[in-house]
Each structure stands twice: as structure tokens, then as C-alpha cells.
Amino acid sequence: MRKNSIKNTRINMEVQRELSEIIRTEVKDPGLNDVMVTVVSVEVTPDLKYCKAYISVLGSDEAAREALAGLKRAVGFIRKELARRVNLRNTPELKFILDQSIEYGVHMSRLIDDVTGSMKKDEEQTEEAGEDDWDGDDWDRQ
């Protein structure tokens, strides 16, 4: 089975859906009580032995570290539940990886909004000052 085969893509989607459900409803770890954990993507190897689950945590860096530690503590339970819910030849060993791409995207969006907001303010100020009316006489002064 190739890495990007349709079967492997379907397995990845199914594992991602079930992992999200298990983490949301079944795991009772204190590190996961007050945070929202999202399974962003899942990569299951073609031989179904290993699985990398990329997670995103809404909150501070400390909350993300606690959530990741809680998931690592509950990995045995999560794997057992995954084996019960998804019928695979092998139940993959789970490795949780913190994915900060959503947080990075929000940060970049804020930066872009700040720049466009300051550009709009500059345009409004130049229009109010009348600097925007350029006639060709400025070239003659040089």
C-alpha cells in the first residue's frame, strides 16, 4: 500500500475522527480538563504499526504542555479504545505531536490586519492633508 493511496487516506480520516471522539468524551486526565484539544491531522504508516497524531490546544503554552503530557499518560487507554472502535489488522502505536499551525495562522492574520489597518490610516491622513493631489509641477522643482 502506497503512502498516499485512497485506502491509507481513508484509514487516516477514520483514525482522526475516532481519536477526536475518544479524547473529547472518554479521556478523564486532569491535564485535559480545562483545555480544548483538536486533532488536526493523523498520519498512519502504510503497515499500520505507527501513528502520528498532530494536536492543537486552545490556550497558553503551559496548557498545551499539560495537555500533551496528559495525552501521553493516557496513550494506553486511547490505543485500547481505538482498537475497539476501528477494525484494523494492527492497532498503531500512537505518538502525539503538538501542532501550532493554527495558532501561527491566527498570529499572522493579526499581523496582516495591523498592517492593513495602519495603511488605511495613512491613506486617510494623506487624503485629509491634500497630499494625494499630485500635479506634474513637482518634477520642475528638482
mmCIF file of N, CA and C in Angstrom:
data_model
loop_
_atom_site.group_PDB
_atom_site.id
_atom_site.type_symbol
_atom_site.label_atom_id
_atom_site.label_comp_id
_atom_site.label_asym_id
_atom_site.label_seq_id
_atom_site.Cartn_x
_atom_site.Cartn_y
_atom_site.Cartn_z
ATOM 1 N N MET A 1 0.849 -1.173 0.000
ATOM 2 C CA MET A 1 0.000 0.000 0.000
ATOM 3 C C MET A 1 0.895 1.237 0.000
ATOM 4 N N ARG A 2 0.673 2.101 -0.987
ATOM 5 C CA ARG A 2 1.446 3.330 -1.075
ATOM 6 C C ARG A 2 1.013 4.292 0.023
ATOM 7 N N LYS A 3 1.881 5.258 0.323
ATOM 8 C CA LYS A 3 1.597 6.203 1.394
ATOM 9 C C LYS A 3 0.366 7.059 1.104
ATOM 10 N N ASN A 4 0.167 7.464 -0.128
ATOM 11 C CA ASN A 4 -0.936 8.353 -0.473
ATOM 12 C C ASN A 4 -2.096 7.621 -1.139
ATOM 13 N N SER A 5 -2.224 6.345 -0.890
ATOM 14 C CA SER A 5 -3.306 5.599 -1.518
ATOM 15 C C SER A 5 -4.649 6.007 -0.912
ATOM 16 N N ILE A 6 -5.699 5.696 -1.618
ATOM 17 C CA ILE A 6 -7.037 6.024 -1.147
ATOM 18 C C ILE A 6 -7.339 5.280 0.153
ATOM 19 N N LYS A 7 -6.900 4.048 0.235
ATOM 20 C CA LYS A 7 -7.137 3.251 1.443
ATOM 21 C C LYS A 7 -6.446 3.880 2.649
ATOM 22 N N ASN A 8 -5.196 4.300 2.480
ATOM 23 C CA ASN A 8 -4.462 4.913 3.582
ATOM 24 C C ASN A 8 -5.093 6.253 3.978
ATOM 25 N N THR A 9 -5.577 7.010 3.009
ATOM 26 C CA THR A 9 -6.243 8.273 3.300
ATOM 27 C C THR A 9 -7.520 8.032 4.105
ATOM 28 N N ARG A 10 -8.274 7.015 3.722
ATOM 29 C CA ARG A 10 -9.499 6.677 4.458
ATOM 30 C C ARG A 10 -9.184 6.233 5.890
ATOM 31 N N ILE A 11 -8.131 5.440 6.041
ATOM 32 C CA ILE A 11 -7.728 4.993 7.384
ATOM 33 C C ILE A 11 -7.330 6.199 8.228
ATOM 34 N N ASN A 12 -6.556 7.122 7.646
ATOM 35 C CA ASN A 12 -6.157 8.328 8.375
ATOM 36 C C ASN A 12 -7.367 9.125 8.846
ATOM 37 N N MET A 13 -8.359 9.286 7.965
ATOM 38 C CA MET A 13 -9.550 10.046 8.323
ATOM 39 C C MET A 13 -10.344 9.350 9.425
ATOM 40 N N GLU A 14 -10.471 8.046 9.328
ATOM 41 C CA GLU A 14 -11.221 7.288 10.337
ATOM 42 C C GLU A 14 -10.523 7.344 11.694
ATOM 43 N N VAL A 15 -9.213 7.163 11.693
ATOM 44 C CA VAL A 15 -8.453 7.216 12.941
ATOM 45 C C VAL A 15 -8.544 8.617 13.545
ATOM 46 N N GLN A 16 -8.458 9.651 12.718
ATOM 47 C CA GLN A 16 -8.554 11.023 13.211
ATOM 48 C C GLN A 16 -9.911 11.276 13.857
ATOM 49 N N ARG A 17 -10.965 10.828 13.207
ATOM 50 C CA ARG A 17 -12.312 11.029 13.740
ATOM 51 C C ARG A 17 -12.486 10.308 15.075
ATOM 52 N N GLU A 18 -12.027 9.078 15.136
ATOM 53 C CA GLU A 18 -12.184 8.310 16.374
ATOM 54 C C GLU A 18 -11.292 8.846 17.494
ATOM 55 N N LEU A 19 -10.070 9.268 17.158
ATOM 56 C CA LEU A 19 -9.205 9.850 18.184
ATOM 57 C C LEU A 19 -9.830 11.119 18.761
ATOM 58 N N SER A 20 -10.392 11.942 17.918
ATOM 59 C CA SER A 20 -11.054 13.163 18.384
ATOM 60 C C SER A 20 -12.189 12.828 19.339
ATOM 61 N N GLU A 21 -12.980 11.851 18.962
ATOM 62 C CA GLU A 21 -14.109 11.442 19.799
ATOM 63 C C GLU A 21 -13.632 10.858 21.129
ATOM 64 N N ILE A 22 -12.621 10.016 21.093
ATOM 65 C CA ILE A 22 -12.094 9.394 22.323
ATOM 66 C C ILE A 22 -11.541 10.462 23.254
ATOM 67 N N ILE A 23 -10.750 11.382 22.719
ATOM 68 C CA ILE A 23 -10.148 12.421 23.557
ATOM 69 C C ILE A 23 -11.223 13.334 24.136
ATOM 70 N N ARG A 24 -12.230 13.638 23.338
ATOM 71 C CA ARG A 24 -13.275 14.556 23.785
ATOM 72 C C ARG A 24 -14.182 13.943 24.848
ATOM 73 N N THR A 25 -14.517 12.651 24.693
ATOM 74 C CA THR A 25 -15.535 12.075 25.576
ATOM 75 C C THR A 25 -15.021 11.070 26.594
ATOM 76 N N GLU A 26 -13.957 10.355 26.288
ATOM 77 C CA GLU A 26 -13.561 9.226 27.132
ATOM 78 C C GLU A 26 -12.400 9.511 28.079
ATOM 79 N N VAL A 27 -11.440 10.317 27.672
ATOM 80 C CA VAL A 27 -10.235 10.524 28.478
ATOM 81 C C VAL A 27 -10.559 11.440 29.646
ATOM 82 N N LYS A 28 -10.224 10.993 30.850
ATOM 83 C CA LYS A 28 -10.516 11.748 32.069
ATOM 84 C C LYS A 28 -9.227 12.167 32.778
ATOM 85 N N ASP A 29 -8.241 12.621 32.038
ATOM 86 C CA ASP A 29 -6.968 13.042 32.623
ATOM 87 C C ASP A 29 -7.075 14.484 33.117
ATOM 88 N N PRO A 30 -6.496 14.801 34.288
ATOM 89 C CA PRO A 30 -6.588 16.176 34.800
ATOM 90 C C PRO A 30 -5.909 17.210 33.897
ATOM 91 N N GLY A 31 -4.953 16.809 33.092
ATOM 92 C CA GLY A 31 -4.293 17.745 32.190
ATOM 93 C C GLY A 31 -5.174 18.164 31.031
ATOM 94 N N LEU A 32 -6.275 17.439 30.811
ATOM 95 C CA LEU A 32 -7.162 17.729 29.683
ATOM 96 C C LEU A 32 -8.502 18.323 30.102
ATOM 97 N N ASN A 33 -8.658 18.618 31.393
ATOM 98 C CA ASN A 33 -9.957 19.077 31.884
ATOM 99 C C ASN A 33 -10.358 20.448 31.353
ATOM 100 N N ASP A 34 -9.481 21.428 31.442
ATOM 101 C CA ASP A 34 -9.867 22.809 31.158
ATOM 102 C C ASP A 34 -9.395 23.322 29.807
ATOM 103 N N VAL A 35 -8.982 22.438 28.912
ATOM 104 C CA VAL A 35 -8.487 22.884 27.605
ATOM 105 C C VAL A 35 -9.265 22.190 26.498
ATOM 106 N N MET A 36 -9.241 22.836 25.327
ATOM 107 C CA MET A 36 -9.871 22.234 24.161
ATOM 108 C C MET A 36 -8.773 21.664 23.268
ATOM 109 N N VAL A 37 -8.805 20.361 23.070
ATOM 110 C CA VAL A 37 -7.804 19.671 22.264
ATOM 111 C C VAL A 37 -8.451 19.295 20.929
ATOM 112 N N THR A 38 -7.750 19.629 19.837
ATOM 113 C CA THR A 38 -8.228 19.313 18.496
ATOM 114 C C THR A 38 -7.211 18.428 17.808
ATOM 115 N N VAL A 39 -7.659 17.345 17.213
ATOM 116 C CA VAL A 39 -6.778 16.500 16.407
ATOM 117 C C VAL A 39 -6.779 17.103 15.004
ATOM 118 N N VAL A 40 -5.652 17.737 14.643
ATOM 119 C CA VAL A 40 -5.552 18.461 13.379
ATOM 120 C C VAL A 40 -5.399 17.491 12.219
ATOM 121 N N SER A 41 -4.477 16.548 12.345
ATOM 122 C CA SER A 41 -4.284 15.543 11.299
ATOM 123 C C SER A 41 -3.663 14.298 11.903
ATOM 124 N N VAL A 42 -3.750 13.224 11.133
ATOM 125 C CA VAL A 42 -3.221 11.928 11.573
ATOM 126 C C VAL A 42 -2.480 11.306 10.403
ATOM 127 N N GLU A 43 -1.324 10.740 10.689
ATOM 128 C CA GLU A 43 -0.563 10.008 9.672
ATOM 129 C C GLU A 43 -0.311 8.593 10.184
ATOM 130 N N VAL A 44 -0.971 7.640 9.581
ATOM 131 C CA VAL A 44 -0.764 6.229 9.910
ATOM 132 C C VAL A 44 0.181 5.652 8.863
ATOM 133 N N THR A 45 1.193 4.936 9.318
ATOM 134 C CA THR A 45 2.126 4.336 8.364
ATOM 135 C C THR A 45 1.410 3.277 7.544
ATOM 136 N N PRO A 46 1.894 3.002 6.344
ATOM 137 C CA PRO A 46 1.220 2.019 5.479
ATOM 138 C C PRO A 46 1.123 0.621 6.091
ATOM 139 N N ASP A 47 2.059 0.256 6.983
ATOM 140 C CA ASP A 47 1.978 -1.070 7.612
ATOM 141 C C ASP A 47 1.098 -1.063 8.870
ATOM 142 N N LEU A 48 0.496 0.072 9.192
ATOM 143 C CA LEU A 48 -0.430 0.242 10.319
ATOM 144 C C LEU A 48 0.216 0.012 11.677
ATOM 145 N N LYS A 49 1.517 0.173 11.781
ATOM 146 C CA LYS A 49 2.205 -0.056 13.057
ATOM 147 C C LYS A 49 2.319 1.215 13.889
ATOM 148 N N TYR A 50 2.457 2.372 13.247
ATOM 149 C CA TYR A 50 2.689 3.625 13.959
ATOM 150 C C TYR A 50 1.728 4.695 13.461
ATOM 151 N N CYS A 51 1.427 5.627 14.353
ATOM 152 C CA CYS A 51 0.519 6.720 14.021
ATOM 153 C C CYS A 51 1.015 7.994 14.689
ATOM 154 N N LYS A 52 1.159 9.039 13.880
ATOM 155 C CA LYS A 52 1.479 10.361 14.414
ATOM 156 C C LYS A 52 0.189 11.169 14.402
ATOM 157 N N ALA A 53 -0.208 11.629 15.577
ATOM 158 C CA ALA A 53 -1.413 12.442 15.694
ATOM 159 C C ALA A 53 -0.990 13.860 16.042
ATOM 160 N N TYR A 54 -1.286 14.794 15.156
ATOM 161 C CA TYR A 54 -0.945 16.194 15.365
ATOM 162 C C TYR A 54 -2.118 16.859 16.066
ATOM 163 N N ILE A 55 -1.856 17.429 17.251
ATOM 164 C CA ILE A 55 -2.923 18.030 18.040
ATOM 165 C C ILE A 55 -2.672 19.524 18.213
ATOM 166 N N SER A 56 -3.753 20.239 18.359
ATOM 167 C CA SER A 56 -3.707 21.669 18.628
ATOM 168 C C SER A 56 -4.482 21.909 19.915
ATOM 169 N N VAL A 57 -3.937 22.782 20.760
ATOM 170 C CA VAL A 57 -4.559 23.060 22.045
ATOM 171 C C VAL A 57 -4.887 24.540 22.113
ATOM 172 N N LEU A 58 -6.132 24.839 22.443
ATOM 173 C CA LEU A 58 -6.560 26.216 22.604
ATOM 174 C C LEU A 58 -6.204 26.659 24.016
ATOM 175 N N GLY A 59 -5.307 27.629 24.120
ATOM 176 C CA GLY A 59 -4.884 28.118 25.425
ATOM 177 C C GLY A 59 -3.424 28.503 25.404
ATOM 178 N N SER A 60 -2.854 28.621 26.580
ATOM 179 C CA SER A 60 -1.472 29.058 26.717
ATOM 180 C C SER A 60 -0.499 27.920 26.411
ATOM 181 N N ASP A 61 0.771 28.261 26.362
ATOM 182 C CA ASP A 61 1.801 27.243 26.136
ATOM 183 C C ASP A 61 1.845 26.233 27.279
ATOM 184 N N GLU A 62 1.626 26.717 28.488
ATOM 185 C CA GLU A 62 1.612 25.819 29.652
ATOM 186 C C GLU A 62 0.453 24.828 29.552
ATOM 187 N N ALA A 63 -0.701 25.299 29.124
ATOM 188 C CA ALA A 63 -1.860 24.415 28.956
ATOM 189 C C ALA A 63 -1.590 23.389 27.863
ATOM 190 N N ALA A 64 -0.894 23.802 26.806
ATOM 191 C CA ALA A 64 -0.568 22.872 25.729
ATOM 192 C C ALA A 64 0.377 21.785 26.217
ATOM 193 N N ARG A 65 1.371 22.180 27.008
ATOM 194 C CA ARG A 65 2.305 21.170 27.551
ATOM 195 C C ARG A 65 1.591 20.197 28.494
ATOM 196 N N GLU A 66 0.688 20.722 29.318
ATOM 197 C CA GLU A 66 -0.063 19.851 30.227
ATOM 198 C C GLU A 66 -0.969 18.896 29.451
ATOM 199 N N ALA A 67 -1.600 19.395 28.415
ATOM 200 C CA ALA A 67 -2.478 18.553 27.603
ATOM 201 C C ALA A 67 -1.674 17.458 26.900
ATOM 202 N N LEU A 68 -0.510 17.812 26.378
ATOM 203 C CA LEU A 68 0.338 16.824 25.713
ATOM 204 C C LEU A 68 0.808 15.762 26.711
ATOM 205 N N ALA A 69 1.167 16.193 27.915
ATOM 206 C CA ALA A 69 1.569 15.238 28.952
ATOM 207 C C ALA A 69 0.395 14.342 29.350
ATOM 208 N N GLY A 70 -0.811 14.912 29.428
ATOM 209 C CA GLY A 70 -1.997 14.114 29.756
ATOM 210 C C GLY A 70 -2.299 13.081 28.682
ATOM 211 N N LEU A 71 -2.132 13.462 27.428
ATOM 212 C CA LEU A 71 -2.349 12.504 26.337
ATOM 213 C C LEU A 71 -1.309 11.393 26.366
ATOM 214 N N LYS A 72 -0.086 11.731 26.690
ATOM 215 C CA LYS A 72 0.957 10.703 26.767
ATOM 216 C C LYS A 72 0.692 9.739 27.919
ATOM 217 N N ARG A 73 0.135 10.270 29.031
ATOM 218 C CA ARG A 73 -0.214 9.382 30.147
ATOM 219 C C ARG A 73 -1.366 8.451 29.785
ATOM 220 N N ALA A 74 -2.280 8.931 28.954
ATOM 221 C CA ALA A 74 -3.473 8.152 28.612
ATOM 222 C C ALA A 74 -3.317 7.383 27.311
ATOM 223 N N VAL A 75 -2.116 7.295 26.765
ATOM 224 C CA VAL A 75 -1.931 6.691 25.442
ATOM 225 C C VAL A 75 -2.358 5.218 25.419
ATOM 226 N N GLY A 76 -2.156 4.485 26.495
ATOM 227 C CA GLY A 76 -2.571 3.084 26.545
ATOM 228 C C GLY A 76 -4.082 2.940 26.457
ATOM 229 N N PHE A 77 -4.789 3.742 27.232
ATOM 230 C CA PHE A 77 -6.251 3.714 27.203
ATOM 231 C C PHE A 77 -6.776 4.133 25.830
ATOM 232 N N ILE A 78 -6.186 5.191 25.266
ATOM 233 C CA ILE A 78 -6.631 5.687 23.961
ATOM 234 C C ILE A 78 -6.412 4.623 22.887
ATOM 235 N N ARG A 79 -5.277 3.956 22.949
ATOM 236 C CA ARG A 79 -4.976 2.911 21.953
ATOM 237 C C ARG A 79 -5.954 1.740 22.089
ATOM 238 N N LYS A 80 -6.279 1.373 23.319
ATOM 239 C CA LYS A 80 -7.238 0.284 23.547
ATOM 240 C C LYS A 80 -8.614 0.651 23.004
ATOM 241 N N GLU A 81 -9.057 1.884 23.242
ATOM 242 C CA GLU A 81 -10.348 2.342 22.731
ATOM 243 C C GLU A 81 -10.342 2.410 21.206
ATOM 244 N N LEU A 82 -9.216 2.848 20.637
ATOM 245 C CA LEU A 82 -9.098 2.906 19.177
ATOM 246 C C LEU A 82 -9.198 1.508 18.577
ATOM 247 N N ALA A 83 -8.566 0.531 19.228
ATOM 248 C CA ALA A 83 -8.630 -0.856 18.749
ATOM 249 C C ALA A 83 -10.062 -1.385 18.806
ATOM 250 N N ARG A 84 -10.805 -0.976 19.829
ATOM 251 C CA ARG A 84 -12.188 -1.431 19.976
ATOM 252 C C ARG A 84 -13.094 -0.807 18.930
ATOM 253 N N ARG A 85 -12.834 0.446 18.561
ATOM 254 C CA ARG A 85 -13.720 1.180 17.658
ATOM 255 C C ARG A 85 -13.384 1.015 16.175
ATOM 256 N N VAL A 86 -12.102 0.880 15.854
ATOM 257 C CA VAL A 86 -11.688 0.800 14.452
ATOM 258 C C VAL A 86 -11.126 -0.594 14.205
ATOM 259 N N ASN A 87 -11.674 -1.270 13.221
ATOM 260 C CA ASN A 87 -11.253 -2.629 12.916
ATOM 261 C C ASN A 87 -10.066 -2.585 11.946
ATOM 262 N N LEU A 88 -8.871 -2.656 12.523
ATOM 263 C CA LEU A 88 -7.641 -2.688 11.728
ATOM 264 C C LEU A 88 -6.877 -3.961 12.048
ATOM 265 N N ARG A 89 -6.059 -4.384 11.125
ATOM 266 C CA ARG A 89 -5.239 -5.569 11.339
ATOM 267 C C ARG A 89 -4.326 -5.359 12.543
ATOM 268 N N ASN A 90 -3.666 -4.199 12.596
ATOM 269 C CA ASN A 90 -2.818 -3.816 13.727
ATOM 270 C C ASN A 90 -3.336 -2.498 14.282
ATOM 271 N N THR A 91 -3.312 -2.359 15.592
ATOM 272 C CA THR A 91 -3.628 -1.068 16.179
ATOM 273 C C THR A 91 -2.321 -0.300 16.299
ATOM 274 N N PRO A 92 -2.231 0.858 15.666
ATOM 275 C CA PRO A 92 -0.949 1.562 15.638
ATOM 276 C C PRO A 92 -0.539 2.111 17.001
ATOM 277 N N GLU A 93 0.771 2.188 17.203
ATOM 278 C CA GLU A 93 1.303 2.870 18.381
ATOM 279 C C GLU A 93 1.142 4.360 18.142
ATOM 280 N N LEU A 94 0.608 5.054 19.138
ATOM 281 C CA LEU A 94 0.273 6.462 18.975
ATOM 282 C C LEU A 94 1.396 7.364 19.478
ATOM 283 N N LYS A 95 1.665 8.395 18.702
ATOM 284 C CA LYS A 95 2.604 9.434 19.116
ATOM 285 C C LYS A 95 1.903 10.770 18.891
ATOM 286 N N PHE A 96 1.743 11.530 19.980
ATOM 287 C CA PHE A 96 1.075 12.822 19.896
ATOM 288 C C PHE A 96 2.112 13.923 19.708
ATOM 289 N N ILE A 97 1.872 14.784 18.720
ATOM 290 C CA ILE A 97 2.782 15.871 18.385
ATOM 291 C C ILE A 97 1.987 17.169 18.435
ATOM 292 N N LEU A 98 2.530 18.154 19.143
ATOM 293 C CA LEU A 98 1.864 19.447 19.251
ATOM 294 C C LEU A 98 2.003 20.212 17.948
ATOM 295 N N ASP A 99 0.875 20.584 17.369
ATOM 296 C CA ASP A 99 0.850 21.316 16.104
ATOM 297 C C ASP A 99 0.413 22.747 16.390
ATOM 298 N N GLN A 100 1.282 23.698 16.120
ATOM 299 C CA GLN A 100 0.971 25.097 16.410
ATOM 300 C C GLN A 100 0.642 25.880 15.151
ATOM 301 N N SER A 101 0.263 25.195 14.090
ATOM 302 C CA SER A 101 -0.011 25.884 12.825
ATOM 303 C C SER A 101 -1.254 26.767 12.913
ATOM 304 N N ILE A 102 -2.270 26.361 13.658
ATOM 305 C CA ILE A 102 -3.474 27.174 13.789
ATOM 306 C C ILE A 102 -3.143 28.448 14.557
ATOM 307 N N GLU A 103 -2.409 28.296 15.653
ATOM 308 C CA GLU A 103 -2.002 29.456 16.443
ATOM 309 C C GLU A 103 -1.122 30.401 15.619
ATOM 310 N N TYR A 104 -0.226 29.830 14.825
ATOM 311 C CA TYR A 104 0.637 30.628 13.961
ATOM 312 C C TYR A 104 -0.187 31.370 12.908
ATOM 313 N N GLY A 105 -1.176 30.706 12.342
ATOM 314 C CA GLY A 105 -2.042 31.334 11.360
ATOM 315 C C GLY A 105 -2.830 32.491 11.954
ATOM 316 N N VAL A 106 -3.330 32.328 13.170
ATOM 317 C CA VAL A 106 -4.063 33.410 13.835
ATOM 318 C C VAL A 106 -3.129 34.589 14.088
ATOM 319 N N HIS A 107 -1.909 34.300 14.517
ATOM 320 C CA HIS A 107 -0.919 35.352 14.765
ATOM 321 C C HIS A 107 -0.607 36.117 13.479
ATOM 322 N N MET A 108 -0.386 35.381 12.381
ATOM 323 C CA MET A 108 -0.089 36.032 11.102
ATOM 324 C C MET A 108 -1.280 36.857 10.617
ATOM 325 N N SER A 109 -2.489 36.375 10.827
ATOM 326 C CA SER A 109 -3.681 37.111 10.436
ATOM 327 C C SER A 109 -3.786 38.427 11.201
ATOM 328 N N ARG A 110 -3.468 38.392 12.499
ATOM 329 C CA ARG A 110 -3.465 39.623 13.294
ATOM 330 C C ARG A 110 -2.434 40.607 12.767
ATOM 331 N N LEU A 111 -1.243 40.110 12.439
ATOM 332 C CA LEU A 111 -0.200 40.990 11.916
ATOM 333 C C LEU A 111 -0.633 41.630 10.601
ATOM 334 N N ILE A 112 -1.245 40.852 9.735
ATOM 335 C CA ILE A 112 -1.720 41.384 8.455
ATOM 336 C C ILE A 112 -2.808 42.425 8.687
ATOM 337 N N ASP A 113 -3.719 42.151 9.623
ATOM 338 C CA ASP A 113 -4.768 43.123 9.935
ATOM 339 C C ASP A 113 -4.176 44.423 10.483
ATOM 340 N N ASP A 114 -3.145 44.314 11.313
ATOM 341 C CA ASP A 114 -2.496 45.507 11.852
ATOM 342 C C ASP A 114 -1.863 46.330 10.739
ATOM 343 N N VAL A 115 -1.193 45.666 9.809
ATOM 344 C CA VAL A 115 -0.538 46.377 8.712
ATOM 345 C C VAL A 115 -1.570 47.040 7.805
ATOM 346 N N THR A 116 -2.618 46.319 7.448
ATOM 347 C CA THR A 116 -3.632 46.914 6.575
ATOM 348 C C THR A 116 -4.368 48.041 7.283
ATOM 349 N N GLY A 117 -4.582 47.912 8.586
ATOM 350 C CA GLY A 117 -5.221 48.986 9.347
ATOM 351 C C GLY A 117 -4.356 50.233 9.381
ATOM 352 N N SER A 118 -3.044 50.069 9.566
ATOM 353 C CA SER A 118 -2.162 51.233 9.583
ATOM 354 C C SER A 118 -2.043 51.847 8.190
ATOM 355 N N MET A 119 -2.106 51.015 7.153
ATOM 356 C CA MET A 119 -2.055 51.552 5.787
ATOM 357 C C MET A 119 -3.310 52.382 5.494
ATOM 358 N N LYS A 120 -4.469 51.919 5.961
ATOM 359 C CA LYS A 120 -5.702 52.667 5.760
ATOM 360 C C LYS A 120 -5.653 54.005 6.496
ATOM 361 N N LYS A 121 -5.089 54.002 7.718
ATOM 362 C CA LYS A 121 -4.963 55.243 8.471
ATOM 363 C C LYS A 121 -4.054 56.221 7.738
ATOM 364 N N ASP A 122 -2.932 55.725 7.195
ATOM 365 C CA ASP A 122 -2.012 56.577 6.452
ATOM 366 C C ASP A 122 -2.683 57.170 5.221
ATOM 367 N N GLU A 123 -3.465 56.359 4.494
ATOM 368 C CA GLU A 123 -4.166 56.843 3.313
ATOM 369 C C GLU A 123 -5.183 57.920 3.675
ATOM 370 N N GLU A 124 -5.900 57.699 4.786
ATOM 371 C CA GLU A 124 -6.893 58.682 5.216
ATOM 372 C C GLU A 124 -6.228 59.989 5.620
ATOM 373 N N GLN A 125 -5.075 59.899 6.278
ATOM 374 C CA GLN A 125 -4.368 61.106 6.700
ATOM 375 C C GLN A 125 -3.827 61.882 5.499
ATOM 376 N N THR A 126 -3.320 61.173 4.495
ATOM 377 C CA THR A 126 -2.803 61.878 3.319
ATOM 378 C C THR A 126 -3.929 62.508 2.518
ATOM 379 N N GLU A 127 -5.088 61.862 2.478
ATOM 380 C CA GLU A 127 -6.233 62.446 1.778
ATOM 381 C C GLU A 127 -6.729 63.695 2.495
ATOM 382 N N GLU A 128 -6.729 63.670 3.834
ATOM 383 C CA GLU A 128 -7.168 64.825 4.600
ATOM 384 C C GLU A 128 -6.199 65.989 4.453
ATOM 385 N N ALA A 129 -4.903 65.683 4.356
ATOM 386 C CA ALA A 129 -3.897 66.734 4.241
ATOM 387 C C ALA A 129 -3.801 67.273 2.819
ATOM 388 N N GLY A 130 -4.391 66.608 1.872
ATOM 389 C CA GLY A 130 -4.356 67.053 0.491
ATOM 390 C C GLY A 130 -3.071 66.697 -0.226
ATOM 391 N N GLU A 131 -2.305 65.796 0.317
ATOM 392 C CA GLU A 131 -1.041 65.395 -0.292
ATOM 393 C C GLU A 131 -1.253 64.445 -1.468
ATOM 394 N N ASP A 132 -2.438 63.972 -1.611
ATOM 395 C CA ASP A 132 -2.705 62.985 -2.650
ATOM 396 C C ASP A 132 -2.871 63.628 -4.025
ATOM 397 N N ASP A 133 -3.125 64.959 -4.062
ATOM 398 C CA ASP A 133 -3.326 65.659 -5.329
ATOM 399 C C ASP A 133 -1.967 66.019 -5.911
ATOM 400 N N TRP A 134 -1.505 65.229 -6.795
ATOM 401 C CA TRP A 134 -0.196 65.467 -7.400
ATOM 402 C C TRP A 134 -0.385 66.031 -8.786
ATOM 403 N N ASP A 135 0.248 67.145 -9.030
ATOM 404 C CA ASP A 135 0.269 67.660 -10.390
ATOM 405 C C ASP A 135 1.700 67.546 -10.884
ATOM 406 N N GLY A 136 1.945 67.640 -12.079
ATOM 407 C CA GLY A 136 3.260 67.398 -12.661
ATOM 408 C C GLY A 136 4.297 68.448 -12.315
ATOM 409 N N ASP A 137 3.953 69.505 -11.571
ATOM 410 C CA ASP A 137 4.889 70.587 -11.285
ATOM 411 C C ASP A 137 5.989 70.182 -10.317
ATOM 412 N N ASP A 138 5.817 69.098 -9.555
ATOM 413 C CA ASP A 138 6.840 68.687 -8.589
ATOM 414 C C ASP A 138 8.136 68.314 -9.290
ATOM 415 N N TRP A 139 8.088 67.880 -10.505
ATOM 416 C CA TRP A 139 9.291 67.482 -11.227
ATOM 417 C C TRP A 139 10.123 68.702 -11.623
ATOM 418 N N ASP A 140 9.454 69.843 -11.800
ATOM 419 C CA ASP A 140 10.164 71.042 -12.216
ATOM 420 C C ASP A 140 10.999 71.641 -11.098
ATOM 421 N N ARG A 141 10.689 71.337 -9.872
ATOM 422 C CA ARG A 141 11.402 71.911 -8.734
ATOM 423 C C ARG A 141 12.770 71.275 -8.501
ATOM 424 N N GLN A 142 13.042 70.149 -9.084
ATOM 425 C CA GLN A 142 14.292 69.452 -8.823
ATOM 426 C C GLN A 142 15.387 69.981 -9.601
#
